[in-house]
Short mmCIF file of C-alpha atoms in Angstrom, two decimals:
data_model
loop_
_atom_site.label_atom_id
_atom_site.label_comp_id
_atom_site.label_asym_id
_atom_site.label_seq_id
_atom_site.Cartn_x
_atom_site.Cartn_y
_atom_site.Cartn_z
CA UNK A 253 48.65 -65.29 25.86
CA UNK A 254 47.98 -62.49 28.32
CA UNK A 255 46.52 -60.18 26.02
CA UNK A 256 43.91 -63.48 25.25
CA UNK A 257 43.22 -63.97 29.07
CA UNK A 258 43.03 -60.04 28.93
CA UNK A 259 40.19 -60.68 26.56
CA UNK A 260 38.81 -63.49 28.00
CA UNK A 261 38.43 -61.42 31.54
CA UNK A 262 36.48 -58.53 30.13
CA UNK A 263 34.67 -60.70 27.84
CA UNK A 264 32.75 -62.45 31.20
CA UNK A 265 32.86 -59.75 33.12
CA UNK A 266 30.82 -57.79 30.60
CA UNK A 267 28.60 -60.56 30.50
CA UNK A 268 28.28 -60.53 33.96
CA UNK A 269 27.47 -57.16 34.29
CA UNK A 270 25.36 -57.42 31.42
CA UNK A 271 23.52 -59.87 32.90
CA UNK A 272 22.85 -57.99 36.23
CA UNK A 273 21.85 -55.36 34.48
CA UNK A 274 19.16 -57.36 32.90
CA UNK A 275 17.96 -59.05 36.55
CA UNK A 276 17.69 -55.43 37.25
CA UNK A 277 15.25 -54.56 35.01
CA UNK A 278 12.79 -57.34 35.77
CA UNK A 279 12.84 -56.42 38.85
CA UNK A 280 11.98 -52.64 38.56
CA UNK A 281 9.77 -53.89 36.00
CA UNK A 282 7.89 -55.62 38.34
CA UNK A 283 7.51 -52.62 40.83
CA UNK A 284 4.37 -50.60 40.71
CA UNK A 285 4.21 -47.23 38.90
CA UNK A 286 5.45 -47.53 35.73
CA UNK A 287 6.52 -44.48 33.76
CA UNK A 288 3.45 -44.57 31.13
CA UNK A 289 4.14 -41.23 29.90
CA UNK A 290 8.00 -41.28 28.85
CA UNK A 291 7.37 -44.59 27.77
CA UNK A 292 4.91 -43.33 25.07
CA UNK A 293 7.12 -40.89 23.96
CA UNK A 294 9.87 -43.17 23.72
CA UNK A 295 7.18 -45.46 21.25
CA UNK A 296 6.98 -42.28 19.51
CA UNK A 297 11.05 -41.90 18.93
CA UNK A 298 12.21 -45.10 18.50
CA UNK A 299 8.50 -45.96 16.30
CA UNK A 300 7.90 -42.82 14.41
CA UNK A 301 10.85 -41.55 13.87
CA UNK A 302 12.64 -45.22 12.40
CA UNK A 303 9.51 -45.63 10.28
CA UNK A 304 10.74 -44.03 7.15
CA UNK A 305 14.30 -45.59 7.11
CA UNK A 306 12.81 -49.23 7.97
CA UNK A 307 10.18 -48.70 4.80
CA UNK A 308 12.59 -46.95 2.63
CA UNK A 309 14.75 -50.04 3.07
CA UNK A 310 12.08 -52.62 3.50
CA UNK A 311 11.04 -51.39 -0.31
CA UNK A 312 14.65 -51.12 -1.99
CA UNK A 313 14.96 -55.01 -0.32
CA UNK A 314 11.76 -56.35 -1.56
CA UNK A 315 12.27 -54.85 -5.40
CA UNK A 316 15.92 -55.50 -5.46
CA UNK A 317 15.96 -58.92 -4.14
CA UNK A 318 12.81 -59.72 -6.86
CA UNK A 319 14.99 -58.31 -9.82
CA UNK A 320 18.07 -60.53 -8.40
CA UNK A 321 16.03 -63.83 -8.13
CA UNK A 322 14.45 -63.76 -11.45
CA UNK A 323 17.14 -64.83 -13.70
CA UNK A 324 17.86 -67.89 -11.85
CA UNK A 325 14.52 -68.99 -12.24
CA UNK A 326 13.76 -68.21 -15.43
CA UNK A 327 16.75 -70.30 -16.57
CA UNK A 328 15.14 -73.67 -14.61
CA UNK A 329 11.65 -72.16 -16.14
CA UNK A 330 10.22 -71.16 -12.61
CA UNK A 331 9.28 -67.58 -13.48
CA UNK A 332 5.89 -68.22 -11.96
CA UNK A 333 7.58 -69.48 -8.54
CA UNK A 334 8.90 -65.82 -8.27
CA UNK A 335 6.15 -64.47 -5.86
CA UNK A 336 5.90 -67.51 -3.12
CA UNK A 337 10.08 -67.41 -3.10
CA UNK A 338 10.66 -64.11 -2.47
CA UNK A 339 7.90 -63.71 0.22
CA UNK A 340 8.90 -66.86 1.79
CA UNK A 341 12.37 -64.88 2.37
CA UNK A 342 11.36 -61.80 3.08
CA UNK A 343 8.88 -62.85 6.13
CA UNK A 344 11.05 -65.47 7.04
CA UNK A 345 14.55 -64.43 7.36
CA UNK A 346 15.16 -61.16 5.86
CA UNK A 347 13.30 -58.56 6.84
CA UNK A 348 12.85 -59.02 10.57
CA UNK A 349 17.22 -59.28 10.78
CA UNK A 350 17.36 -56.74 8.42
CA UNK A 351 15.00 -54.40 10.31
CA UNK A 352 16.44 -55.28 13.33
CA UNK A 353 20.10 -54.81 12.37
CA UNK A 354 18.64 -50.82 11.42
CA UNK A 355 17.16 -50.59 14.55
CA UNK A 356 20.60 -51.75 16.09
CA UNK A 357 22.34 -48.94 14.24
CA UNK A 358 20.01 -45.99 15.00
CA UNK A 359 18.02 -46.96 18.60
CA UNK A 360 21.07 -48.77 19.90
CA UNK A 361 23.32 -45.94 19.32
CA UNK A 362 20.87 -43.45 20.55
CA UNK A 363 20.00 -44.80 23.33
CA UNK A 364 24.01 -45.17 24.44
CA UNK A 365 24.47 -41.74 23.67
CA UNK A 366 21.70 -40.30 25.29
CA UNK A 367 22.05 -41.99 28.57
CA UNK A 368 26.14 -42.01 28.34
CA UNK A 369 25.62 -37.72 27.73
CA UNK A 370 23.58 -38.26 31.09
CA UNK A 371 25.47 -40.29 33.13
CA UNK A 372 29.14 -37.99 32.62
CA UNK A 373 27.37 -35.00 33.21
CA UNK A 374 25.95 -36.52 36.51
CA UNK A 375 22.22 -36.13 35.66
CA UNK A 376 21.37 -39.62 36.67
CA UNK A 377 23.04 -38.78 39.60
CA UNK A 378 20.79 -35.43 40.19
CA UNK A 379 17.83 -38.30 39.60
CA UNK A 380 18.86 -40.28 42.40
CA UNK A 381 19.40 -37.26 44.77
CA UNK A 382 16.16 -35.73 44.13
CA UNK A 383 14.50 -38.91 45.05
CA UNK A 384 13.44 -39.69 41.38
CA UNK A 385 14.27 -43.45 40.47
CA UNK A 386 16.43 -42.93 37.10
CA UNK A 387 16.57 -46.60 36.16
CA UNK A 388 12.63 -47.37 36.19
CA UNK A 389 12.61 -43.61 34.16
CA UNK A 390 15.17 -44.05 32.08
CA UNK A 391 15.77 -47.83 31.33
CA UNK A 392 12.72 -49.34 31.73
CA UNK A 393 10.79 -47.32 29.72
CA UNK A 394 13.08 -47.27 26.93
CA UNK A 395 13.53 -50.95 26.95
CA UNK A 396 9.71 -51.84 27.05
CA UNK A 397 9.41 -49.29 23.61
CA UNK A 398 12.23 -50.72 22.03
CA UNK A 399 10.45 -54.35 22.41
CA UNK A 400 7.02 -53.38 21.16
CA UNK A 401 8.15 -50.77 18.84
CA UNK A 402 11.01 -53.40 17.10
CA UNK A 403 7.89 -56.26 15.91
CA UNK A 404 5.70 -53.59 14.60
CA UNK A 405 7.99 -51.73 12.67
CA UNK A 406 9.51 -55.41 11.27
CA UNK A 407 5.86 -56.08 10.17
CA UNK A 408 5.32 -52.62 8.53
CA UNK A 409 8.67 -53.66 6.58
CA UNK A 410 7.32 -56.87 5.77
CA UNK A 411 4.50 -55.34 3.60
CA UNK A 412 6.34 -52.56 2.37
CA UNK A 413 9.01 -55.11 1.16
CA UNK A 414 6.21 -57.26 -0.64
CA UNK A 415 5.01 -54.41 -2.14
CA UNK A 416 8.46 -53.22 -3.62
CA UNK A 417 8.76 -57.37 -4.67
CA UNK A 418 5.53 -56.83 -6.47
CA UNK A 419 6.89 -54.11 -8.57
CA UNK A 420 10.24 -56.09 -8.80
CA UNK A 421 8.01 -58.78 -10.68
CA UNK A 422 6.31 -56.11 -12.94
CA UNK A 423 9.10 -55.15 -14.38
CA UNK A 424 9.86 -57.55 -16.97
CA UNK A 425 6.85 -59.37 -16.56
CA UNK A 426 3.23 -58.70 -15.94
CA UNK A 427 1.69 -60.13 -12.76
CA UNK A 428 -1.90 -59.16 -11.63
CA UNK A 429 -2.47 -57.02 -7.83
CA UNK A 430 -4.96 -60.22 -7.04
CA UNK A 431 -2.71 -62.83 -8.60
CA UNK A 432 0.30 -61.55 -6.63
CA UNK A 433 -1.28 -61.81 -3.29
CA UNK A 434 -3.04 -65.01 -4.15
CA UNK A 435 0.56 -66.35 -4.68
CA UNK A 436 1.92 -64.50 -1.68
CA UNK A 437 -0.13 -65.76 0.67
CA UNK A 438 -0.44 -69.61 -0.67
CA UNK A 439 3.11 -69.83 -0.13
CA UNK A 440 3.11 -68.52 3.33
CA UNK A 441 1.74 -70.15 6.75
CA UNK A 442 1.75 -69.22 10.16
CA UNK A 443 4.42 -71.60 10.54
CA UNK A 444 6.44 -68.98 8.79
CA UNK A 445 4.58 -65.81 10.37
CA UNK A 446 4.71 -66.79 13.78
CA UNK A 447 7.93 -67.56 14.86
CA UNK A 448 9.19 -64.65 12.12
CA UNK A 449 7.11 -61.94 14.58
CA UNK A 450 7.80 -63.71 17.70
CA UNK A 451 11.77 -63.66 17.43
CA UNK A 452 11.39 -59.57 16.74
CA UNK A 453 10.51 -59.35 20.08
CA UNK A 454 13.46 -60.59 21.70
CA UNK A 455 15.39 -58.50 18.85
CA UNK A 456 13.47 -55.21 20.54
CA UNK A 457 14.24 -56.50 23.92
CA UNK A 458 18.40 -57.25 22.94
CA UNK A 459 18.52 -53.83 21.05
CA UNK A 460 16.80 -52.02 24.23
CA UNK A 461 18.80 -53.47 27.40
CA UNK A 462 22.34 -53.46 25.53
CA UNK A 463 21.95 -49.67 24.42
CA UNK A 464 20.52 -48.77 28.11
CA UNK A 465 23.41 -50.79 29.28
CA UNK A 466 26.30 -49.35 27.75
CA UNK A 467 24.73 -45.94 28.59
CA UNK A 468 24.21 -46.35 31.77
CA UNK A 469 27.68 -48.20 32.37
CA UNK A 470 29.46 -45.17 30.26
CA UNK A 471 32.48 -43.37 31.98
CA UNK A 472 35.86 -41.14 31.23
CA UNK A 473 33.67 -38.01 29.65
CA UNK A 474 32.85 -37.20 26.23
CA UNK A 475 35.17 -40.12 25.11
CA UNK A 476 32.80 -42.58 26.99
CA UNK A 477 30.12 -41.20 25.21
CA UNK A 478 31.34 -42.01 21.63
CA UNK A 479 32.66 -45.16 23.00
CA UNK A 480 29.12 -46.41 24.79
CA UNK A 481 27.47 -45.42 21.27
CA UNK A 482 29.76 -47.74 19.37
CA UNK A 483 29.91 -50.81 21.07
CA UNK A 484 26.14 -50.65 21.85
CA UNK A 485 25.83 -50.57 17.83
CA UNK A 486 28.10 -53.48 17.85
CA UNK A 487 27.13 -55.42 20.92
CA UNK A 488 23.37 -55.31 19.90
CA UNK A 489 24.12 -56.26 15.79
CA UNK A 490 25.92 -59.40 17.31
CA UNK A 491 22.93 -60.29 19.98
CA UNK A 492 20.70 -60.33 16.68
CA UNK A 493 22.72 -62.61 15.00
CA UNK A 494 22.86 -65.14 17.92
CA UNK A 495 19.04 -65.07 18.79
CA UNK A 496 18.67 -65.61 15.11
CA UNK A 497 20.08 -68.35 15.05
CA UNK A 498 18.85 -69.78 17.97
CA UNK A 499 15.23 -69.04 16.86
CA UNK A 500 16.21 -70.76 13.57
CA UNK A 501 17.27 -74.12 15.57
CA UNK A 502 14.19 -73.96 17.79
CA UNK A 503 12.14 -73.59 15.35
CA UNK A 504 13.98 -76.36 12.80
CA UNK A 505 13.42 -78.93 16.16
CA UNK A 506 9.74 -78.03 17.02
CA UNK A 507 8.89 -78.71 13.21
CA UNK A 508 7.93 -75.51 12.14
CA UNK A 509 10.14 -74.91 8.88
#
């Protein structure tokens, strides 16, 4: 029982922290003089250099997914259905969590380590004296990249993972490039689009404040560091999974599935 109330005690008052944190944000956000340049090299690291693990696996998850679906339908003689399933999953469900579950992994972790390797060896704290405000420098620019950066790179995966689905269907069949795509995008509306790219934005958003947060919040040396890295890994996989969801039921009751 006290090692649940333990539990309990740090679960809400990491929320609450958490959730200061946040307030904090919109309201150096709102401040003038944004930090245009490190935010644009922030796009560039957490864009540009995720890029070729979000296609790589954006491609192995369209073609294997195809090759897994097929049997199934070719034993209820749906073969032909193959195309509009598979993209209706894909742009959906599964490659904006998927893509944002990778961008959990390497941003969130990054971005703990970075600013937890800052914050033990008092460079934040140099910021601060030197009349420099670290937060707006450090936080908000690396939160704003993470939510534009996070839909774009979830919408390069989307094509990439048709594409590998279009060679998924080649392989035992033979599908045209112009009957594909005709059968791609009949199957698709913005109903399916929209809300798909709109969640991935509050995905960026999650991914960017928890990683921040646990860096910023990181403590007890090179220990911290590892341990900020982890949990913002963890913390941000988990806020994925509940937004998710909760775009799932808000779309299900505004009528959009």
């Amino acid at each position: 029982m006290k090692y649940l109330k333990f539990l309990n005690n740090e679960f809400f008052k990491e929320a609450g922290e958490l959730s200061r944190f946040t307030a904090r944000f919109f309201r150096e956000l709102s401040k003038p003089k944004q930090e245009y340049e490190e935010f644009i090299h922030q796009c560039y690291w957490i864009g540009y250099k995720t890029l070729m693990l979000v296609g790589v696996t954006a491609f192995i998850m369209g073609l294997v997914m195809t090759i897994q679906s097929r049997p199934t339908l070719v034993e209820f003689g749906a073969e032909s259905l193959l195309p509009s399933m598979v993209s209706i999953s894909l742009i959906r469900e599964i490659s904006p969590v998927i893509t944002a579950l990778i961008c959990a992994g390497k941003i969130g972790s990054g971005l703990g380590a970075e600013l937890g390797s800052m914050k033990v060896t008092e460079q934040i704290d140099a910021m601060e004296v030197s009349g420099t405000n670290p937060f707006k420098y450090l936080v908000v620019s690396r939160v704003m990249a993470a939510t534009l950066m996070v839909p774009i790179l979830s919408s390069l995966a989307n094509a990439i993972s048709l594409y590998g689905a279009y060679l998924g269907v080649n392989i035992r069949g033979h599908v045209s490039w112009h009957l594909y795509w005709f059968q791609v995008f009949d199957a698709l509306s913005f109903g399916d689009i929209i809300p798909s790219l709109i969640k991935t934005f509050f995905f960026g958003f999650a991914i960017g404040i928890v990683g921040c947060y646990k860096g910023f919040s990181s403590q007890k040396g090179t220990e911290g560091v590892g341990r900020s890295a982890t949990t913002a890994v963890i913390v941000a996989s988990l806020m994925v999974f509940i937004l998710d969801l909760i775009a799932v039921q808000v779309t299900d009751i505004l009528g959009l599935t």
